[in-house]
Coordinates of C-alpha atoms in Angstrom, one line a residue:
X12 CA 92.6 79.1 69.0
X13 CA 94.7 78.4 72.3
X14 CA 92.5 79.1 75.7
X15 CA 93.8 79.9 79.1
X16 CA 91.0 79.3 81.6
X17 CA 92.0 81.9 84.3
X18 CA 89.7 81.4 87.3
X19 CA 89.2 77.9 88.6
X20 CA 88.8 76.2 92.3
X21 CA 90.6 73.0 93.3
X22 CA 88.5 71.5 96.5
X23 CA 88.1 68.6 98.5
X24 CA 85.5 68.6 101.0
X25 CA 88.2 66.9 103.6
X26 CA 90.0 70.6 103.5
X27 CA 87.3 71.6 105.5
X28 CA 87.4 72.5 109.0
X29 CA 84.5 71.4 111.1
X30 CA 83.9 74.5 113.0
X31 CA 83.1 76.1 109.2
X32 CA 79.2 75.0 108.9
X33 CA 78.0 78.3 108.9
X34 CA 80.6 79.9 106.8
X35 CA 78.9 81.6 103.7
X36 CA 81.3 80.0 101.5
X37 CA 81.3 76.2 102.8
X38 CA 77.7 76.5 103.3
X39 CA 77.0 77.2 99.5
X40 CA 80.3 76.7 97.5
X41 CA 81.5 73.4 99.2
X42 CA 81.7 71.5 95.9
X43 CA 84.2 68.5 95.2
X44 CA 86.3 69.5 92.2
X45 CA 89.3 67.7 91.5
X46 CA 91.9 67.7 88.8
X47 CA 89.6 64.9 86.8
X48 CA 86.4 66.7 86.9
X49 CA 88.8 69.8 85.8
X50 CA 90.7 68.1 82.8
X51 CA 87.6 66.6 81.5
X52 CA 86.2 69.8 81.4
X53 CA 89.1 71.2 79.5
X54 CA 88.9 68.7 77.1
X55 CA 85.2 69.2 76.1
X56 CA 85.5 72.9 75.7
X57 CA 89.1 72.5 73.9
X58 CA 90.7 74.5 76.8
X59 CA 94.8 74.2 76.7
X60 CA 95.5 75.6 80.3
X61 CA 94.0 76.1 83.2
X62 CA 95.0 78.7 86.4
X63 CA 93.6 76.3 89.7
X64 CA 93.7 77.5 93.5
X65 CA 92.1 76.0 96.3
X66 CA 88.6 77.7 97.7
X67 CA 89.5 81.1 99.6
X68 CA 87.3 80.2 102.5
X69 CA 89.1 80.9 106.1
X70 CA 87.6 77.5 106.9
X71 CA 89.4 75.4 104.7
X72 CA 92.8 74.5 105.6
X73 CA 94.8 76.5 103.0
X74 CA 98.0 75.0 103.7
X75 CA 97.0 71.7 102.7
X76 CA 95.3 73.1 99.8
X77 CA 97.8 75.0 98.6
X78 CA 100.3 72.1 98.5
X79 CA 97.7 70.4 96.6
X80 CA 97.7 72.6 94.1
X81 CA 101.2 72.8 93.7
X82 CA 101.4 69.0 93.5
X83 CA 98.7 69.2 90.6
X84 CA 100.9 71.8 88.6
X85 CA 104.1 69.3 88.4
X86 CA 101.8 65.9 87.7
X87 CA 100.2 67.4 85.1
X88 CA 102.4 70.8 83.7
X89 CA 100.6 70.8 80.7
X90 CA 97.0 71.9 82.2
X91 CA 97.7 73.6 85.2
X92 CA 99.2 77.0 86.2
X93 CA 99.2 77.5 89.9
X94 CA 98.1 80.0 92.2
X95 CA 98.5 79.7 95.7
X96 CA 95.6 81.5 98.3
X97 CA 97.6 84.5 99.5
X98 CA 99.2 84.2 103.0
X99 CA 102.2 85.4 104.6
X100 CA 104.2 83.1 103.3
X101 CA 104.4 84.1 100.2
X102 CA 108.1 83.1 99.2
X103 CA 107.4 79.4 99.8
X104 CA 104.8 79.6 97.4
X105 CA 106.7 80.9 94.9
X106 CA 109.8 78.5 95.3
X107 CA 107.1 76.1 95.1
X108 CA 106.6 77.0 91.8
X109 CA 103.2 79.2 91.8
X110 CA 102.3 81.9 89.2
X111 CA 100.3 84.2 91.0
X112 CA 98.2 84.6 93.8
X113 CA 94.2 84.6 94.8
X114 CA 93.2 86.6 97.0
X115 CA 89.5 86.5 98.5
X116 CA 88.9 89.5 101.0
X117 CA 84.3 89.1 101.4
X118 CA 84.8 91.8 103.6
X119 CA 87.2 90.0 106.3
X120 CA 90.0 92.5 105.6
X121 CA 87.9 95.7 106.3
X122 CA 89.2 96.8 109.6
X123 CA 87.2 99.5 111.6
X124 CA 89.4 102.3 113.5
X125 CA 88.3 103.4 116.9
X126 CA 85.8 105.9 115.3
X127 CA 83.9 103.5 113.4
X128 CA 85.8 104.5 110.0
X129 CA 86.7 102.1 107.4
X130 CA 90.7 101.0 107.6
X131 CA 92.8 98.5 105.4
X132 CA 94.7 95.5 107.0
X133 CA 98.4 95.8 105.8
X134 CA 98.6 92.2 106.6
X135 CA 100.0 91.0 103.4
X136 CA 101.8 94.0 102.3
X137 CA 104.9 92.5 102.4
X138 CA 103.3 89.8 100.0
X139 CA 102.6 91.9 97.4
X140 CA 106.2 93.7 97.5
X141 CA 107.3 89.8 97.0
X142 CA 104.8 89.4 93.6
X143 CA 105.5 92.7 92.5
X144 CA 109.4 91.8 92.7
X145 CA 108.9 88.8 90.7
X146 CA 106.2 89.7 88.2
X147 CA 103.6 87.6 89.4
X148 CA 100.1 88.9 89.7
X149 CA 97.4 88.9 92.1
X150 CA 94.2 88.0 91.3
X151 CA 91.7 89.8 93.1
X152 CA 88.2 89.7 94.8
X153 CA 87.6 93.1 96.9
X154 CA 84.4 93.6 97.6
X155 CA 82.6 96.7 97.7
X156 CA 85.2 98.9 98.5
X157 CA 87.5 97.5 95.3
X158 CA 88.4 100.7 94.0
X159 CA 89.6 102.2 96.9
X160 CA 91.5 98.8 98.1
X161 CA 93.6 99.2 94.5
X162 CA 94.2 103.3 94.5
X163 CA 95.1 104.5 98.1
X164 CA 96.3 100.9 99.7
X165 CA 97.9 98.3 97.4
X166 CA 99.1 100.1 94.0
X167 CA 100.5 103.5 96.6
X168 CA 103.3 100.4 97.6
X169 CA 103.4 98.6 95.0
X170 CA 102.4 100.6 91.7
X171 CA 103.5 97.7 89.3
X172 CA 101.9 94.9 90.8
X173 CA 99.8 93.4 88.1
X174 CA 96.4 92.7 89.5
X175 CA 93.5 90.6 87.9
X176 CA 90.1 91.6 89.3
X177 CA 87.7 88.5 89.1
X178 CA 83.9 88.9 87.8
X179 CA 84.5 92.2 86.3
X180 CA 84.5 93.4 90.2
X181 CA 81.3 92.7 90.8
X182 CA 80.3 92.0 94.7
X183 CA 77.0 90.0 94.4
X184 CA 75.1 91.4 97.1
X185 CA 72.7 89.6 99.0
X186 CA 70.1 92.3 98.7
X187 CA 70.3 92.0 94.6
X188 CA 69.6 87.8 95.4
X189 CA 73.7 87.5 95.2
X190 CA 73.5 89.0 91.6
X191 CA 76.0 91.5 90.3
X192 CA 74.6 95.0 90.1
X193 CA 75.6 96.4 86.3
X194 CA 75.4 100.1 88.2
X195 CA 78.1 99.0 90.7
X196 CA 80.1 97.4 87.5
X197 CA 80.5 99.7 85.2
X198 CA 81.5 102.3 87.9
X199 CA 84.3 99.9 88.9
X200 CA 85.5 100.1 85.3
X201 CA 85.5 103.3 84.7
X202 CA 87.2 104.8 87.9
X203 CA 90.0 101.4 87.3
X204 CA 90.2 101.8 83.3
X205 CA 93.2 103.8 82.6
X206 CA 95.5 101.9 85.0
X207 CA 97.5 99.9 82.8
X208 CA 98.4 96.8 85.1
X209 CA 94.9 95.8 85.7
X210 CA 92.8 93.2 84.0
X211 CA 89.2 91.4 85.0
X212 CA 87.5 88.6 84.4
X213 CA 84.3 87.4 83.5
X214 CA 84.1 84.2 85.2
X215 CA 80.3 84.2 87.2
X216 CA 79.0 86.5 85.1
X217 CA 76.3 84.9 83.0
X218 CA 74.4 88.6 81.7
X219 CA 76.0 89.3 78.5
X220 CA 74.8 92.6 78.6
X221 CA 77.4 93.4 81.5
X222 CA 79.8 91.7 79.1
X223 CA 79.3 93.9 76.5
X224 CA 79.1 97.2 78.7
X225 CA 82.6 95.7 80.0
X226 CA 83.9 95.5 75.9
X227 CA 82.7 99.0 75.6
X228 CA 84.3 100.7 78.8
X229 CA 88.2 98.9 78.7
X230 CA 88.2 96.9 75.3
X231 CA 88.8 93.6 74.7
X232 CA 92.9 93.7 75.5
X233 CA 91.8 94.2 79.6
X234 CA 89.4 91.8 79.8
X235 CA 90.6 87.7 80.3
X236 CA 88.4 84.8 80.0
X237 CA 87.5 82.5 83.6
X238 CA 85.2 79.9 84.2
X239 CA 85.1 79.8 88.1
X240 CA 84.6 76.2 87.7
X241 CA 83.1 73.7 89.4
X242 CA 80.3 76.7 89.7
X243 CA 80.5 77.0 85.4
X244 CA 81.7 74.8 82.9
X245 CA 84.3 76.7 80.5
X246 CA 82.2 75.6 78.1
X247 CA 79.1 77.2 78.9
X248 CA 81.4 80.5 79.6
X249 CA 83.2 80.3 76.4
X250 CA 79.6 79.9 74.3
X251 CA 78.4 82.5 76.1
X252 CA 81.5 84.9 74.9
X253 CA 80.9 83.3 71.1
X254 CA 77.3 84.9 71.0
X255 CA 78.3 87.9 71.3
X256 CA 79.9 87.1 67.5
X257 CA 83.5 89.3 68.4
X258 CA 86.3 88.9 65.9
X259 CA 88.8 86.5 66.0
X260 CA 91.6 88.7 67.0
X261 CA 89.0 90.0 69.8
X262 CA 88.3 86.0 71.2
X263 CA 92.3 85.3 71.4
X264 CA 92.6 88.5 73.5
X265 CA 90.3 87.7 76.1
X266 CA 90.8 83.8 75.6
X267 CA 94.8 83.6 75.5
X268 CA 96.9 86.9 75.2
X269 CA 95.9 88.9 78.0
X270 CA 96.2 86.5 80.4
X271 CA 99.5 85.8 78.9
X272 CA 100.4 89.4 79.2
X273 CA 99.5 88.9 82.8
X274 CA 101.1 85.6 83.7
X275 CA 105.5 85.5 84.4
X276 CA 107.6 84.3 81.7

């Protein structure tokens, strides 16, 4: 069975910035993982591809990580599909040679009006026109507000942007011990199910429970297989999927043709 690994971090601890100690991410994230540590892991769990993108922290030095990644994708074509951090820049990317684009909000792009209420930033609107225009999609960590981001900002301008949202949506509060709440998950799904040009993926969720509740609300042809590696192997991830014993048609959705589906041509 072919396997696209649809959620894993390229970093280098010298993409860091100095002034980014106390950054959430760098503080508990800031793990070397380079293309070596990657394709070995691929190679133990039998993984044919892998999407890579640099860590979304505002402290590392995207640009430079970004290129990376893009350098990775034409050394070694046959493992990697790249995504580029989302900027405003995103035709470079793309005549770079990137498939789609991360984007990592943790509550940065919630902008307060003058009264206190909750506004979104339209910073990279233009952006998602771009990967709309060219099919690519945007994979997508949103926070608490997700379901609100994706109805009344980014699919009112661009309805047909495909969008992946990573770890079934789930926001890991700090008040749950950075756990995702399967109250706060299953709502996500149900309000996002019956728009066709969204998928999620499990990477970082380890309770098969929520995996299961997640089979039962949008099926296995929504659903697309991640590791979030270097934080999970793809092994442990993909064992974790085979316990829940799912057919084999069911295994090469999530594994392979949905992330196909979402992927250009």
């Amino acid at each position: 069975m072919e396997v696209i690994d649809a959620h894993c971090h390229v970093h280098s601890p010298k993409w860091v910035k100095k002034e980014s100690e106390n950054d959430f991410l760098i503080k508990n994230f800031d793990v070397c993982s380079l293309e070596t540590e990657i394709i070995q892991n691929m190679q133990e769990a039998k993984v044919n591809k892998t999407i890579i993108f640099p860590m979304p922290s505002i402290f590392v030095n995207l640009e430079a990580a970004n290129l990376y990644v893009t350098y990775l994708a034409k050394l070694y074509p046959h493992y990697f599909i790249p995504f580029a951090i989302i900027d405003i820049n995103s035709q470079k990317w793309i005549d770079l040679g990137v498939k789609g684009f991360k984007e990592h909000t943790f509550g940065l792009r919630i902008q307060k009006d003058k009264y206190g209420n909750d506004i979104f930033s339209h910073k990279f609107k233009q952006s998602y026109k771009i990967m709309e225009g060219y099919g690519l999609p945007l994979l997508l960590h949103a926070g608490k507000n997700i379901v609100e981001r994706i109805k009344y900002d980014i699919l009112k301008s661009t309805p047909l942007l495909k969008i992946i949202i990573a770890h079934l949506g789930a926001d890991f509060p700090e008040t749950n011990k950075f756990q995702p709440l399967k109250e706060q998950v299953i709502n996500i799904l149900k309000q996002l199910k019956n728009i066709a040009n969204i998928y999620y993926d499990i990477s970082a969720i380890h309770n098969t429970d929520l995996i299961k509740y997640a089979l039962d609300i949008i099926g296995t042809e929504k659903i697309v297989f991640g590791s979030d590696f270097p934080y999970e192997k793809p092994l442990t991830v993909l064992t974790r999927l085979q316990s829940l014993k799912l057919t084999r048609e069911e295994m090469r959705n999530i594994c392979y043709l949905n992330i196909k589906r979402v992927l250009p041509d």
